[in-house]
Coordinates of C-alpha atoms in Angstrom, one line a residue:
M1 CA -6.3 20.3 -7.5
S2 CA -6.2 21.1 -3.8
Q3 CA -7.4 23.9 -1.6
P4 CA -5.5 26.2 0.8
H5 CA -5.9 25.5 4.4
N6 CA -8.8 27.4 6.0
P7 CA -10.2 26.2 9.3
P8 CA -13.6 24.5 8.7
T9 CA -16.8 25.5 10.4
K10 CA -19.1 22.6 9.5
L11 CA -18.6 18.9 10.0
F12 CA -20.8 17.2 7.4
T13 CA -19.5 18.9 4.3
R14 CA -19.4 17.6 0.8
D15 CA -15.7 16.9 1.0
F16 CA -16.0 15.1 4.3
L17 CA -18.7 12.8 3.0
L18 CA -16.8 12.1 -0.2
A19 CA -13.7 11.2 1.7
A20 CA -15.7 8.9 4.0
V21 CA -17.1 7.1 0.9
A22 CA -13.6 6.7 -0.6
N23 CA -12.4 5.3 2.7
L24 CA -15.3 2.9 2.7
F25 CA -14.2 1.4 -0.6
I26 CA -10.6 1.2 0.4
S27 CA -11.4 -0.6 3.6
M28 CA -13.8 -3.0 1.7
V29 CA -10.9 -4.1 -0.5
F30 CA -8.7 -4.6 2.6
Y31 CA -11.2 -6.8 4.5
L32 CA -12.3 -8.7 1.3
L33 CA -8.7 -9.8 0.7
M34 CA -7.6 -10.3 4.3
T35 CA -10.5 -12.7 4.8
S36 CA -10.0 -14.7 1.6
M37 CA -6.3 -14.5 0.8
A38 CA -4.9 -17.3 3.0
L39 CA -7.6 -19.7 1.7
Y40 CA -6.8 -18.6 -1.9
A41 CA -3.1 -19.3 -1.5
V42 CA -3.9 -22.8 -0.3
D43 CA -6.5 -23.6 -3.0
R44 CA -4.6 -21.9 -5.9
F45 CA -1.0 -22.7 -5.1
Q46 CA -1.2 -25.5 -2.5
A47 CA 0.7 -23.2 -0.2
S48 CA 1.7 -24.4 3.3
D49 CA 0.1 -22.9 6.4
S50 CA 3.0 -20.6 6.9
A51 CA 3.1 -19.5 3.3
A52 CA -0.6 -18.9 3.3
G53 CA -0.2 -16.8 6.4
L54 CA 2.6 -14.8 4.7
A55 CA 0.3 -14.2 1.7
S56 CA -2.2 -12.7 4.1
S57 CA 0.3 -10.6 6.2
A58 CA 2.4 -9.4 3.2
F59 CA -0.3 -6.7 2.7
I60 CA 0.3 -5.4 6.3
I61 CA 4.0 -5.6 5.8
G62 CA 3.7 -3.4 2.7
S63 CA 1.5 -1.0 4.6
V64 CA 4.0 -0.7 7.4
I65 CA 6.8 0.0 4.9
A66 CA 4.7 2.7 3.2
R67 CA 3.7 4.4 6.4
L68 CA 7.4 4.9 7.3
F69 CA 7.7 7.3 4.4
A70 CA 4.1 8.5 3.9
G71 CA 4.4 11.4 6.4
K72 CA 7.4 12.7 4.6
L73 CA 5.8 12.3 1.1
L74 CA 2.8 14.2 2.3
Q75 CA 4.9 17.2 3.1
V76 CA 6.8 17.0 -0.2
V77 CA 4.2 15.9 -2.7
G78 CA 1.0 17.0 -1.0
R79 CA -2.1 15.2 0.2
K80 CA -4.2 15.2 -3.0
R81 CA -1.4 14.1 -5.3
L82 CA -0.2 11.4 -3.0
A83 CA -3.8 10.1 -2.5
I84 CA -4.4 9.9 -6.3
L85 CA -1.1 8.3 -7.1
A86 CA -1.5 5.8 -4.3
L87 CA -5.1 4.9 -5.3
G88 CA -4.1 4.5 -8.9
L89 CA -1.5 2.0 -7.8
F90 CA -4.1 0.5 -5.5
A91 CA -6.5 -0.1 -8.3
L92 CA -3.8 -1.5 -10.6
A93 CA -2.6 -3.9 -8.0
S94 CA -6.2 -5.3 -7.7
V95 CA -6.1 -6.2 -11.4
F96 CA -2.8 -8.0 -11.1
Y97 CA -4.1 -10.6 -8.7
I98 CA -5.9 -12.2 -11.6
F99 CA -2.6 -12.6 -13.5
S100 CA -0.5 -13.8 -10.6
S101 CA 0.4 -17.3 -11.8
T102 CA 2.8 -18.2 -9.0
L103 CA 2.9 -17.8 -5.2
L104 CA 5.9 -15.5 -5.5
L105 CA 4.1 -13.2 -7.8
L106 CA 1.1 -13.2 -5.5
L107 CA 3.4 -12.2 -2.6
I108 CA 4.9 -9.3 -4.6
V109 CA 1.4 -8.1 -5.6
R110 CA 0.3 -8.3 -1.9
L111 CA 3.3 -6.3 -0.8
V112 CA 2.8 -3.6 -3.4
H113 CA -0.9 -3.5 -2.8
G114 CA -0.2 -3.0 0.9
M115 CA 2.2 -0.1 0.2
A116 CA -0.4 1.6 -1.9
F117 CA -3.0 1.1 0.9
G118 CA -0.7 2.6 3.5
M119 CA 0.0 5.7 1.4
A120 CA -3.6 6.2 0.3
N121 CA -5.0 5.7 3.8
T122 CA -2.6 8.1 5.4
A123 CA -3.2 10.8 2.8
I124 CA -7.0 10.6 3.1
A125 CA -7.0 10.3 6.9
T126 CA -4.7 13.3 7.1
A127 CA -6.8 15.4 4.7
V128 CA -10.0 14.5 6.7
Q129 CA -8.5 16.0 9.9
S130 CA -8.3 19.3 8.1
L131 CA -11.9 19.0 7.0
I132 CA -13.1 18.6 10.6
P133 CA -13.8 21.6 12.8
Q134 CA -11.2 21.7 15.7
A135 CA -14.0 21.8 18.4
R136 CA -15.5 18.6 16.9
R137 CA -12.4 16.7 16.0
S138 CA -13.1 13.6 18.1
E139 CA -16.7 13.5 17.0
G140 CA -15.7 13.9 13.4
T141 CA -13.0 11.3 13.5
G142 CA -15.5 8.9 15.0
Y143 CA -18.0 9.5 12.2
F144 CA -15.3 9.2 9.6
G145 CA -14.3 5.8 11.1
L146 CA -17.8 4.5 10.7
S147 CA -16.9 3.8 7.0
T148 CA -14.2 1.5 8.2
T149 CA -16.6 -0.1 10.6
L150 CA -19.2 -0.8 7.9
S151 CA -16.5 -2.5 5.8
T152 CA -15.6 -4.9 8.7
A153 CA -19.0 -6.4 8.3
V154 CA -19.7 -6.2 4.5
G155 CA -16.1 -7.1 3.4
P156 CA -15.8 -10.4 5.2
F157 CA -19.4 -11.3 4.2
L158 CA -18.7 -10.8 0.5
A159 CA -15.4 -12.7 0.9
V160 CA -17.2 -15.7 2.4
L161 CA -20.0 -15.5 -0.2
L162 CA -17.6 -15.4 -3.2
A163 CA -14.6 -17.4 -2.0
G164 CA -16.8 -20.0 -0.3
S165 CA -17.8 -21.3 -3.8
G166 CA -14.2 -20.9 -5.1
N167 CA -15.0 -17.9 -7.2
Y168 CA -11.8 -16.0 -6.5
T169 CA -11.9 -14.2 -9.8
A170 CA -15.1 -12.5 -8.6
V171 CA -13.3 -11.4 -5.5
F172 CA -10.6 -9.7 -7.5
V173 CA -13.1 -8.1 -9.8
F174 CA -15.0 -6.7 -6.9
C175 CA -11.7 -5.4 -5.5
T176 CA -10.9 -3.7 -8.8
V177 CA -14.3 -2.1 -8.9
F178 CA -14.1 -0.9 -5.3
S179 CA -10.6 0.4 -5.9
T180 CA -11.6 2.3 -9.0
A181 CA -14.6 3.8 -7.1
A182 CA -12.3 4.9 -4.3
L183 CA -10.1 6.7 -6.8
I184 CA -13.0 8.4 -8.4
F185 CA -14.4 9.7 -5.1
A186 CA -10.9 10.8 -4.0
L187 CA -10.6 12.8 -7.2
L188 CA -13.7 14.7 -6.3
V189 CA -12.5 15.6 -2.7
R190 CA -11.1 19.0 -2.2
M191 CA -8.2 18.3 0.2
P192 CA -6.9 21.2 2.2
E193 CA -3.2 21.6 2.1
P194 CA -0.9 23.6 4.4
P195 CA 0.6 26.6 2.8
Q196 CA 3.4 25.4 0.4
T197 CA 6.0 27.5 2.2
T198 CA 5.0 25.9 5.5
R199 CA 5.0 22.4 4.1
L200 CA 8.4 22.8 2.4
S201 CA 10.0 24.5 5.4
T202 CA 8.7 21.7 7.7
A203 CA 10.1 19.1 5.3
H204 CA 13.4 20.9 5.2
A205 CA 13.6 21.1 9.0
R206 CA 13.1 17.4 9.2
R207 CA 15.6 16.6 6.5
G208 CA 18.5 16.2 8.9
S209 CA 16.8 13.5 10.9
F210 CA 15.4 10.4 9.3
I211 CA 13.6 9.3 12.4
R212 CA 11.8 12.6 12.8
S213 CA 10.8 12.6 9.2
I214 CA 8.8 9.4 9.7
I215 CA 7.8 9.6 13.4
S216 CA 6.1 12.5 15.2
P217 CA 7.5 12.8 18.7
A218 CA 4.3 14.5 19.8
A219 CA 2.0 11.8 18.4
L220 CA 4.2 8.8 19.4
P221 CA 3.2 8.5 23.1
I222 CA -0.5 7.9 22.4
S223 CA 0.4 5.8 19.4
L224 CA 2.4 3.5 21.7
V225 CA -0.8 2.9 23.6
I226 CA -2.5 1.9 20.4
L227 CA 0.4 -0.4 19.6
V228 CA -0.2 -2.3 22.8
C229 CA -4.0 -2.4 22.2
G230 CA -3.4 -3.4 18.6
I231 CA -1.4 -6.4 19.8
A232 CA -4.3 -7.4 22.1
Y233 CA -6.9 -7.0 19.3
S234 CA -4.8 -9.0 16.9
G235 CA -5.4 -12.0 19.2
I236 CA -9.1 -11.7 18.5
I237 CA -9.0 -11.3 14.7
S238 CA -6.3 -14.0 14.3
F239 CA -7.2 -16.7 16.9
L240 CA -10.8 -16.2 18.0
A241 CA -12.3 -18.3 15.1
P242 CA -10.0 -21.3 15.7
F243 CA -10.5 -21.0 19.4
L244 CA -14.3 -21.1 19.1
I245 CA -14.2 -23.8 16.4
S246 CA -12.1 -25.9 18.8
K247 CA -14.9 -25.6 21.3
S248 CA -17.6 -26.6 18.8
M249 CA -18.9 -23.0 18.6
T250 CA -18.5 -22.3 14.9
E251 CA -21.6 -20.1 14.7
A252 CA -20.4 -17.9 17.5
A253 CA -17.3 -17.0 15.5
S254 CA -19.4 -15.6 12.7
W255 CA -21.8 -13.5 14.8
F256 CA -19.1 -12.2 17.1
F257 CA -18.0 -9.6 14.5
I258 CA -21.6 -8.7 13.8
V259 CA -22.1 -7.8 17.4
Y260 CA -18.8 -6.1 17.4
A261 CA -19.7 -3.9 14.4
I262 CA -23.0 -2.9 15.9
T263 CA -21.5 -1.8 19.2
V264 CA -18.8 0.1 17.4
L265 CA -21.4 1.9 15.4
L266 CA -23.3 2.8 18.6
S267 CA -20.2 3.8 20.5
R268 CA -19.0 6.2 17.8
L269 CA -22.3 8.1 18.0
F270 CA -21.4 9.5 21.4
A271 CA -17.8 8.8 22.3
G272 CA -16.4 11.6 20.2
R273 CA -18.9 14.1 21.6
I274 CA -17.9 13.2 25.2
Q275 CA -14.2 13.6 24.4
D276 CA -14.8 17.0 22.7
R277 CA -16.9 18.3 25.6
R278 CA -15.5 16.6 28.7
G279 CA -11.8 16.0 27.7
D280 CA -9.7 13.0 26.8
N281 CA -9.7 11.2 30.2
A282 CA -13.5 11.3 30.5
I283 CA -13.7 8.8 27.6
M284 CA -10.3 7.1 27.3
Y285 CA -10.3 5.5 30.7
P286 CA -13.8 4.0 30.3
L287 CA -13.0 2.7 26.8
L288 CA -9.8 1.1 28.0
L289 CA -11.6 -0.5 30.9
M290 CA -14.3 -1.9 28.5
F291 CA -11.5 -3.3 26.3
V292 CA -10.0 -5.0 29.4
L293 CA -13.4 -6.6 30.2
G294 CA -13.8 -7.7 26.6
M295 CA -10.4 -9.5 26.7
A296 CA -11.2 -11.0 30.1
A297 CA -14.5 -12.5 28.9
L298 CA -12.4 -14.6 26.5
A299 CA -9.9 -15.8 29.1
F300 CA -12.3 -18.6 30.3
D301 CA -14.1 -21.5 28.6
P302 CA -16.4 -19.8 26.2
S303 CA -20.2 -19.7 26.3
S304 CA -22.7 -17.9 24.2
L305 CA -23.0 -15.3 26.9
S306 CA -19.3 -14.7 27.4
V307 CA -18.7 -14.5 23.6
A308 CA -21.5 -11.9 23.3
A309 CA -20.2 -9.9 26.2
A310 CA -16.7 -10.0 24.7
A311 CA -18.0 -8.8 21.4
A312 CA -19.9 -5.9 23.0
F313 CA -17.2 -4.8 25.4
T314 CA -14.5 -5.0 22.6
G315 CA -16.7 -3.0 20.2
F316 CA -17.4 -0.3 22.8
G317 CA -13.7 -0.4 24.0
F318 CA -11.3 -0.9 21.1
G319 CA -13.7 0.2 18.4
A320 CA -14.3 3.6 19.9
L321 CA -10.8 3.8 21.3
L322 CA -9.2 4.2 17.8
P323 CA -10.8 7.5 16.7
C324 CA -10.5 9.0 20.2
A325 CA -6.8 8.2 20.4
Q326 CA -6.3 9.4 16.8
A327 CA -7.9 12.7 17.8
I328 CA -5.3 13.0 20.6
A329 CA -2.5 12.3 18.2
V330 CA -3.4 14.9 15.6
T331 CA -4.3 17.6 18.1
A332 CA -0.8 17.4 19.5
V333 CA 0.8 18.7 16.3
P334 CA 0.4 21.9 14.2
P335 CA -1.5 21.5 10.8
A336 CA 1.7 21.1 8.8
D337 CA 2.6 18.0 10.8
L338 CA -0.8 16.3 10.5
G339 CA 0.6 13.9 7.9
V340 CA 3.5 12.6 10.0
A341 CA 1.3 12.4 13.1
T342 CA -1.4 10.4 11.2
S343 CA 1.3 8.2 9.7
T344 CA 2.8 7.6 13.2
F345 CA -0.5 6.6 14.6
F346 CA -1.4 4.1 11.9
L347 CA 2.1 2.8 11.7
M348 CA 1.9 1.7 15.4
L349 CA -1.6 0.3 14.8
D350 CA -0.4 -1.7 11.8
V351 CA 2.7 -3.0 13.7
G352 CA 0.5 -4.2 16.6
I353 CA -2.2 -5.9 14.5
G354 CA 0.2 -7.1 11.7
F355 CA 3.0 -8.6 13.8
G356 CA 1.2 -9.3 17.1
P357 CA -0.1 -12.7 15.9
V358 CA 3.5 -13.9 15.3
A359 CA 4.4 -13.5 18.9
L360 CA 1.0 -14.7 20.2
G361 CA 1.2 -17.8 18.0
L362 CA 4.3 -18.8 20.1
L363 CA 2.2 -18.6 23.3
I364 CA -0.7 -20.8 22.3
P365 CA 1.2 -24.2 22.4
H366 CA 2.3 -23.4 26.0
F367 CA -0.8 -21.6 27.4
G368 CA -3.6 -22.6 25.1
Y369 CA -6.2 -20.1 23.8
T370 CA -7.6 -19.2 27.2
G371 CA -4.1 -18.6 28.6
M372 CA -3.2 -16.4 25.7
F373 CA -6.4 -14.3 26.2
G374 CA -5.5 -14.1 29.9
I375 CA -2.1 -12.7 29.0
L376 CA -3.7 -10.2 26.6
T377 CA -6.1 -9.2 29.4
V378 CA -3.0 -8.3 31.5
L379 CA -1.6 -6.5 28.5
T380 CA -4.7 -4.3 28.2
V381 CA -4.4 -3.4 31.9
L382 CA -0.9 -2.3 31.2
A383 CA -2.2 -0.2 28.4
I384 CA -4.3 1.8 30.9
A385 CA -1.1 2.4 33.0
L386 CA 0.8 3.4 29.9
Y387 CA -2.0 5.8 28.9
F388 CA -1.9 7.4 32.3
Q389 CA 1.9 7.8 32.1
V390 CA 2.2 9.3 28.6
H391 CA -1.0 11.3 28.4
G392 CA -3.7 10.8 31.1
R393 CA -1.8 12.6 33.9
H394 CA -1.2 15.6 31.7
A395 CA -4.6 15.9 30.1
R396 CA -6.8 18.8 31.1
G397 CA -10.5 18.7 31.4
N398 CA -11.1 20.0 27.9
R399 CA -8.8 19.1 25.0
R400 CA -9.9 21.7 22.5
R401 CA -7.4 24.3 21.4
A402 CA -7.1 26.7 18.5
T403 CA -5.3 25.6 15.3

């Protein structure tokens, strides 16, 4: 069912590509539903704005809950078993949307679906790190992340195409098909496992500390940087569309993410290579600076030029920042702790993106959209200072080390 851990020598292996395809289908479901769920709750159940928002964010809440325990489960259950169990639940939850006859049932399905997503995503992301040669970890993580990037464009497009005509059943059918496809591809992946004695001894060593069983101290510092950046990015995905619509720039809201996706694709072709060859700081500081410029471009009255600049800088900045920071997180731990490190990283990202809009929504009535983006610009500057404090001043010229 799984393979013993042997350091890989090639990047684009059969298992790496199968895992990337599985991740693509998982991410497609995520973006399909995140784009359409609030509207579905209003149309189907006449939900209030707050209830519709909860229907959308319940998935993230479930994911955060699951990631608290995913690292521990990976050590006890194993990567392949957890991935298959979680994806089975993921596919089953997709079916239950069709039969959710009340808003309460919908919220329960969203919560369970999010938990399945959090466990499956953590298991596959952890396994992939063991499929990537150590010397090409940043590059490989970036290429793997391209599957998620592709879903950010295709998923919302399908959601608008299907939900725009009120055909929500088709949305759930597509989600069921994609979830099943993810399960099939994951079944075909040979996922390396740490030796059982190492895995169980690590789990036993962590048994006395609940916090250490869910949070990796070594991965937490860089993950906190991603938490701050995730809060900033949540302002874009949650409030950019209403901001531009209020300025009579509805079309700009749609092509912003197209430009964003294109620049993410371009940035991940070279960002990982630079990090592997020149070290963390050689790429992290420029990416963080680009993210600052992207947020700053939104802190003024928008124009077509400023929106395009924001999309490009954010794509090059935040889009490439994620795999580079994840490579730092997983390189900081031994192979047996990859699961907890990966869980820690994505837990902080989920908290930032999932709960950031709650706090930012309180700022808008007082500062407006441009004021909020101005505050987020300052926040991204603070992220640079935080990176320097927790990692940048300690990083050497070349990050590579033996496993």
